[in-house]
PDB file of C-alpha atoms in Angstrom:
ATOM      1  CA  UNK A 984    -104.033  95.590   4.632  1.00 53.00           C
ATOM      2  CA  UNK A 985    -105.510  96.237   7.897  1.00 58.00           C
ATOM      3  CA  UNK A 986    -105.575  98.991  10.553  1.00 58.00           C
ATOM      4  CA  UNK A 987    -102.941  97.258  12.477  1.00 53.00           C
ATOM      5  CA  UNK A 988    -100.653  96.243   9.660  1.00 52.00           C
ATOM      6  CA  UNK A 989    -101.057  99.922   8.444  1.00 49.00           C
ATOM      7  CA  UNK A 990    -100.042 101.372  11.747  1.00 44.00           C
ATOM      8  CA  UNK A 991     -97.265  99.216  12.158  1.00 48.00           C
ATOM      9  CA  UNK A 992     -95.926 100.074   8.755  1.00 42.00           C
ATOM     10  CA  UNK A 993     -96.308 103.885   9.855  1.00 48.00           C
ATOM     11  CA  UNK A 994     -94.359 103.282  13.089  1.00 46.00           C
ATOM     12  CA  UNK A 995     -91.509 101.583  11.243  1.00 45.00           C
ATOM     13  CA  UNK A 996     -91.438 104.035   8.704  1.00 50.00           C
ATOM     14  CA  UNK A 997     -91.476 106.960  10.996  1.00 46.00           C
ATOM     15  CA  UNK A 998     -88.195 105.524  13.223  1.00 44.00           C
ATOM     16  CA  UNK A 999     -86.204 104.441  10.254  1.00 43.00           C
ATOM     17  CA  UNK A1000     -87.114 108.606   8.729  1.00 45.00           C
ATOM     18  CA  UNK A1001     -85.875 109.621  12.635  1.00 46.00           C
ATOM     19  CA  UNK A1002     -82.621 107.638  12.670  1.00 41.00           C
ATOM     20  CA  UNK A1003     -81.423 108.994   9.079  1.00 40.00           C
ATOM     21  CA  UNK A1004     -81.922 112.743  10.265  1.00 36.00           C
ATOM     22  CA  UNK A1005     -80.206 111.803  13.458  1.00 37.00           C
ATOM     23  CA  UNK A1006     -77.264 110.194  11.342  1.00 38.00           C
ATOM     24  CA  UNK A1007     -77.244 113.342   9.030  1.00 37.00           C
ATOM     25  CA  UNK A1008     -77.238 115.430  12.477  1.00 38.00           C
ATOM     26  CA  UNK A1009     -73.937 113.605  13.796  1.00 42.00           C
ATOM     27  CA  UNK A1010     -72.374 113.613  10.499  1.00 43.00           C
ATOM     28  CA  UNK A1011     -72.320 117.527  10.808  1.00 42.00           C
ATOM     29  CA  UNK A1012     -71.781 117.711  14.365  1.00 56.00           C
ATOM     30  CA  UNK A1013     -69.695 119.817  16.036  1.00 70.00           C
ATOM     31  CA  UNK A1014     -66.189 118.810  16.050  1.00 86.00           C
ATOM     32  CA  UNK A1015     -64.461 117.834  19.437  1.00 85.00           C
ATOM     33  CA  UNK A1016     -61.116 119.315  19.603  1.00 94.00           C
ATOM     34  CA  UNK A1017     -58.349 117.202  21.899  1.00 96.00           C
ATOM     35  CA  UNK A1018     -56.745 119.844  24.054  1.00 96.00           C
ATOM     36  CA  UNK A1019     -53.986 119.804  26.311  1.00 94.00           C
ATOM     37  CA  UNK A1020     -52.922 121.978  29.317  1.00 91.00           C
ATOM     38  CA  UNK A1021     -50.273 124.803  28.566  1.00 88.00           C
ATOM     39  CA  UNK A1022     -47.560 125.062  30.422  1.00 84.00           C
ATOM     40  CA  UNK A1023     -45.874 127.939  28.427  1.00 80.00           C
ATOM     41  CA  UNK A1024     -43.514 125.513  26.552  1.00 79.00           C
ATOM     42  CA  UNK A1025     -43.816 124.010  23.612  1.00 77.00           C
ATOM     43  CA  UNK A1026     -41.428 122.529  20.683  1.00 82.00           C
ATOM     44  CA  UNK A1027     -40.943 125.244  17.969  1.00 86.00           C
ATOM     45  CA  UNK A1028     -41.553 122.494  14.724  1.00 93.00           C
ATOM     46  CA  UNK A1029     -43.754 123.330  12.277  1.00 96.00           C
ATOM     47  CA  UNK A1030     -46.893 121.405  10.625  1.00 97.00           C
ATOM     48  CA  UNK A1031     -47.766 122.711   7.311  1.00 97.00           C
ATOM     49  CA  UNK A1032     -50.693 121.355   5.307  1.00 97.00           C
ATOM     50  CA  UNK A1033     -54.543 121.353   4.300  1.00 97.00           C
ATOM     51  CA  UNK A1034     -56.831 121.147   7.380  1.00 97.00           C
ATOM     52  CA  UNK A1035     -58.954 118.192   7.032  1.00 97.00           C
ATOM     53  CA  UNK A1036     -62.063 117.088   8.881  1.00 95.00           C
ATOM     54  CA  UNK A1037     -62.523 113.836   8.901  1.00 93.00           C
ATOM     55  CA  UNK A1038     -65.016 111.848  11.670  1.00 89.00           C
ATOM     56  CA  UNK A1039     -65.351 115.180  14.427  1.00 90.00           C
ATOM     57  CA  UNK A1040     -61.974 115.381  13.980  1.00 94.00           C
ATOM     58  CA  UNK A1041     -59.407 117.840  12.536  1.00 97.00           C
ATOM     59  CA  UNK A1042     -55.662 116.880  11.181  1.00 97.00           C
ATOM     60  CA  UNK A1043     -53.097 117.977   8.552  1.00 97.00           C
ATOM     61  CA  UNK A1044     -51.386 115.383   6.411  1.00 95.00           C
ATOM     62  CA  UNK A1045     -53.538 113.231   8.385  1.00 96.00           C
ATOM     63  CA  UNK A1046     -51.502 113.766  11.848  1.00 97.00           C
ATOM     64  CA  UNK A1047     -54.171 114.509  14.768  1.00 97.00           C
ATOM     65  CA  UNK A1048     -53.661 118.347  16.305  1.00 97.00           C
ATOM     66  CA  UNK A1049     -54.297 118.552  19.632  1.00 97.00           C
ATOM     67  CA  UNK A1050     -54.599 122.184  21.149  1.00 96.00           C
ATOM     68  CA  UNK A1051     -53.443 124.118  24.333  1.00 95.00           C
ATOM     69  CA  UNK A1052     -56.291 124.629  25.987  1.00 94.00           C
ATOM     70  CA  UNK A1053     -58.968 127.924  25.365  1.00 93.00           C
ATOM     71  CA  UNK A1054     -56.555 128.732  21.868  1.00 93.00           C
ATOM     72  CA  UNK A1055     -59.328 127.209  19.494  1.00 95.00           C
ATOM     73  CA  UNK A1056     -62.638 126.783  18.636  1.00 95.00           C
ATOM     74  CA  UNK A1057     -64.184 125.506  15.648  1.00 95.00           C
ATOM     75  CA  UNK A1058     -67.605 126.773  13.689  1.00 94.00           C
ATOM     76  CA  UNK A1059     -69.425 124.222  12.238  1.00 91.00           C
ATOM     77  CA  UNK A1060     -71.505 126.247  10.119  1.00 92.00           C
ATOM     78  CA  UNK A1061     -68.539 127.630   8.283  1.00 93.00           C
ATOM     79  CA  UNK A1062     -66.490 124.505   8.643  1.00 94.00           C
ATOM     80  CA  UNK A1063     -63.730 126.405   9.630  1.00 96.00           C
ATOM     81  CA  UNK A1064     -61.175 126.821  12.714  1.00 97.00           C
ATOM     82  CA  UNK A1065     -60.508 129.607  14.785  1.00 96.00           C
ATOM     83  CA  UNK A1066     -56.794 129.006  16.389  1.00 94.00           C
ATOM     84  CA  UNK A1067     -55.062 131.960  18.390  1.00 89.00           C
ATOM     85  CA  UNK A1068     -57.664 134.432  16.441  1.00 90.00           C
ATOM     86  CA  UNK A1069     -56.814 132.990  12.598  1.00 94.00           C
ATOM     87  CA  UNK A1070     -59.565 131.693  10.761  1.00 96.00           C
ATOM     88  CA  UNK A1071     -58.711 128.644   8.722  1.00 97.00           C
ATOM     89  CA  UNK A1072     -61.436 126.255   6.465  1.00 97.00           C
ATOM     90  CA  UNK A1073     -61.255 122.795   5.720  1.00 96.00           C
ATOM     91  CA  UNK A1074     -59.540 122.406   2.378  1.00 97.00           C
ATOM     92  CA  UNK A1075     -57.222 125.668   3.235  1.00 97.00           C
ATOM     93  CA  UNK A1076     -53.633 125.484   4.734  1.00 97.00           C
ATOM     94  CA  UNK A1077     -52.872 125.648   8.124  1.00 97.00           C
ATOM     95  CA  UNK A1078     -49.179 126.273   9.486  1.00 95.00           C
ATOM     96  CA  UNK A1079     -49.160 125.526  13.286  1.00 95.00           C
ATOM     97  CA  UNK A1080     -45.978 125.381  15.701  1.00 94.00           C
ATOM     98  CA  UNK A1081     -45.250 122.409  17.986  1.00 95.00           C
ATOM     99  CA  UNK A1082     -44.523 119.269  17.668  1.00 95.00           C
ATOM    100  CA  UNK A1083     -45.009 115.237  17.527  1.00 95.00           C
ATOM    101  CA  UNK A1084     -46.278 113.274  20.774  1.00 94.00           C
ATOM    102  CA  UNK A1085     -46.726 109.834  21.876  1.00 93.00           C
ATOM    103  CA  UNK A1086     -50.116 108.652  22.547  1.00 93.00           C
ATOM    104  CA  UNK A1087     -49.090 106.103  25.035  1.00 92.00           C
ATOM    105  CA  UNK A1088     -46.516 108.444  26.747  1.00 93.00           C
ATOM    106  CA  UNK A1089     -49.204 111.504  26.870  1.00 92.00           C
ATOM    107  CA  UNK A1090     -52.245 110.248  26.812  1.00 92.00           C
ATOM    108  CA  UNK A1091     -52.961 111.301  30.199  1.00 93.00           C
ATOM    109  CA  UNK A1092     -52.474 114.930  28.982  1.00 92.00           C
ATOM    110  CA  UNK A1093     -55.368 115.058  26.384  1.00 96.00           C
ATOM    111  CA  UNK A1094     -58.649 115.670  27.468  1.00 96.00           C
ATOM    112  CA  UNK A1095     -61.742 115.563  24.880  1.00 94.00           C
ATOM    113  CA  UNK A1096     -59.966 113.344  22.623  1.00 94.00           C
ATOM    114  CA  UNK A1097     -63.080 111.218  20.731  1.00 93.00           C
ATOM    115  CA  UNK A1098     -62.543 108.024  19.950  1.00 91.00           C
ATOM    116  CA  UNK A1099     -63.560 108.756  16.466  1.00 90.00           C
ATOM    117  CA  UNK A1100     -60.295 110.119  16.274  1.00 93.00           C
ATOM    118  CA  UNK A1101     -56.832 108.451  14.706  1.00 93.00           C
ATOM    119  CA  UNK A1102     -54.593 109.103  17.091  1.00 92.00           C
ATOM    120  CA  UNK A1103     -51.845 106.926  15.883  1.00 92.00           C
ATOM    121  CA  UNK A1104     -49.954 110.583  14.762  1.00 96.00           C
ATOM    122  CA  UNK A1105     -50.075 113.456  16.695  1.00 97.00           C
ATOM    123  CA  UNK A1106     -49.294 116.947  17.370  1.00 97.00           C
ATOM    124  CA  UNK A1107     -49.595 119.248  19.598  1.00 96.00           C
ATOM    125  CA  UNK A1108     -49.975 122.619  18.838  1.00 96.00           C
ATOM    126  CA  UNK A1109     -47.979 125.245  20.941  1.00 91.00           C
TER     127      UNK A1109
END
């Protein structure tokens, strides 16, 4: 094999090494949690389940949450959620106030939704 072919092989090898650790990388990214802005109001259902992560995005019995604004923040070392100062894990129950939405009819309301997200079901959190 020659100097060329061997430094071509090298080149290849060293991109398709980069793009798996950047796909591991995104794979344990920080989730994006869809917020809303709080008026104050919100329905007074509850949603009772185990968090799941799933594609930068968090649900229970696979229905979307959506937060009010500055109430949560998620740690992606721990995998776990920090909502209105509980801490709740993936695989653990959470039990969150609200209620159901329309995408179409508020769509306009959520901001940092990813489009990794389902958003066929969705609730947001008061």
């Amino acid at each position: 094999m020659g100097i060329n072919n061997k430094l071509i092989c090298a080149v290849v090898f060293a991109l398709l090494a980069g793009c798996q650790r950047q796909e591991a990388n995104e794979n344990t990214s920080a989730v994006k949690l869809p917020v809303y802005e709080f008026n104050g109001v919100s329905a007074s259902a509850r949603l009772k389940g185990i968090l799941q992560l799933k594609q930068e995005c968090l649900y229970v019995n696979d229905i979307l949450i959506i937060f009010p604004e500055n109430t949560a923040q998620w740690d992606s070392e721990k995998e776990t959620l920090i909502y209105k100062g509980k801490l709740v894990a993936v695989g653990n129950e959470l039990d969150v106030a609200g209620g159901f939405g329309n995408f179409e009819q508020d769509n306009l309301r959520i901001k940092h939704l990813s489009p990794m997200c389902d958003h066929q079901n969705i609730w947001f959190a008061g």
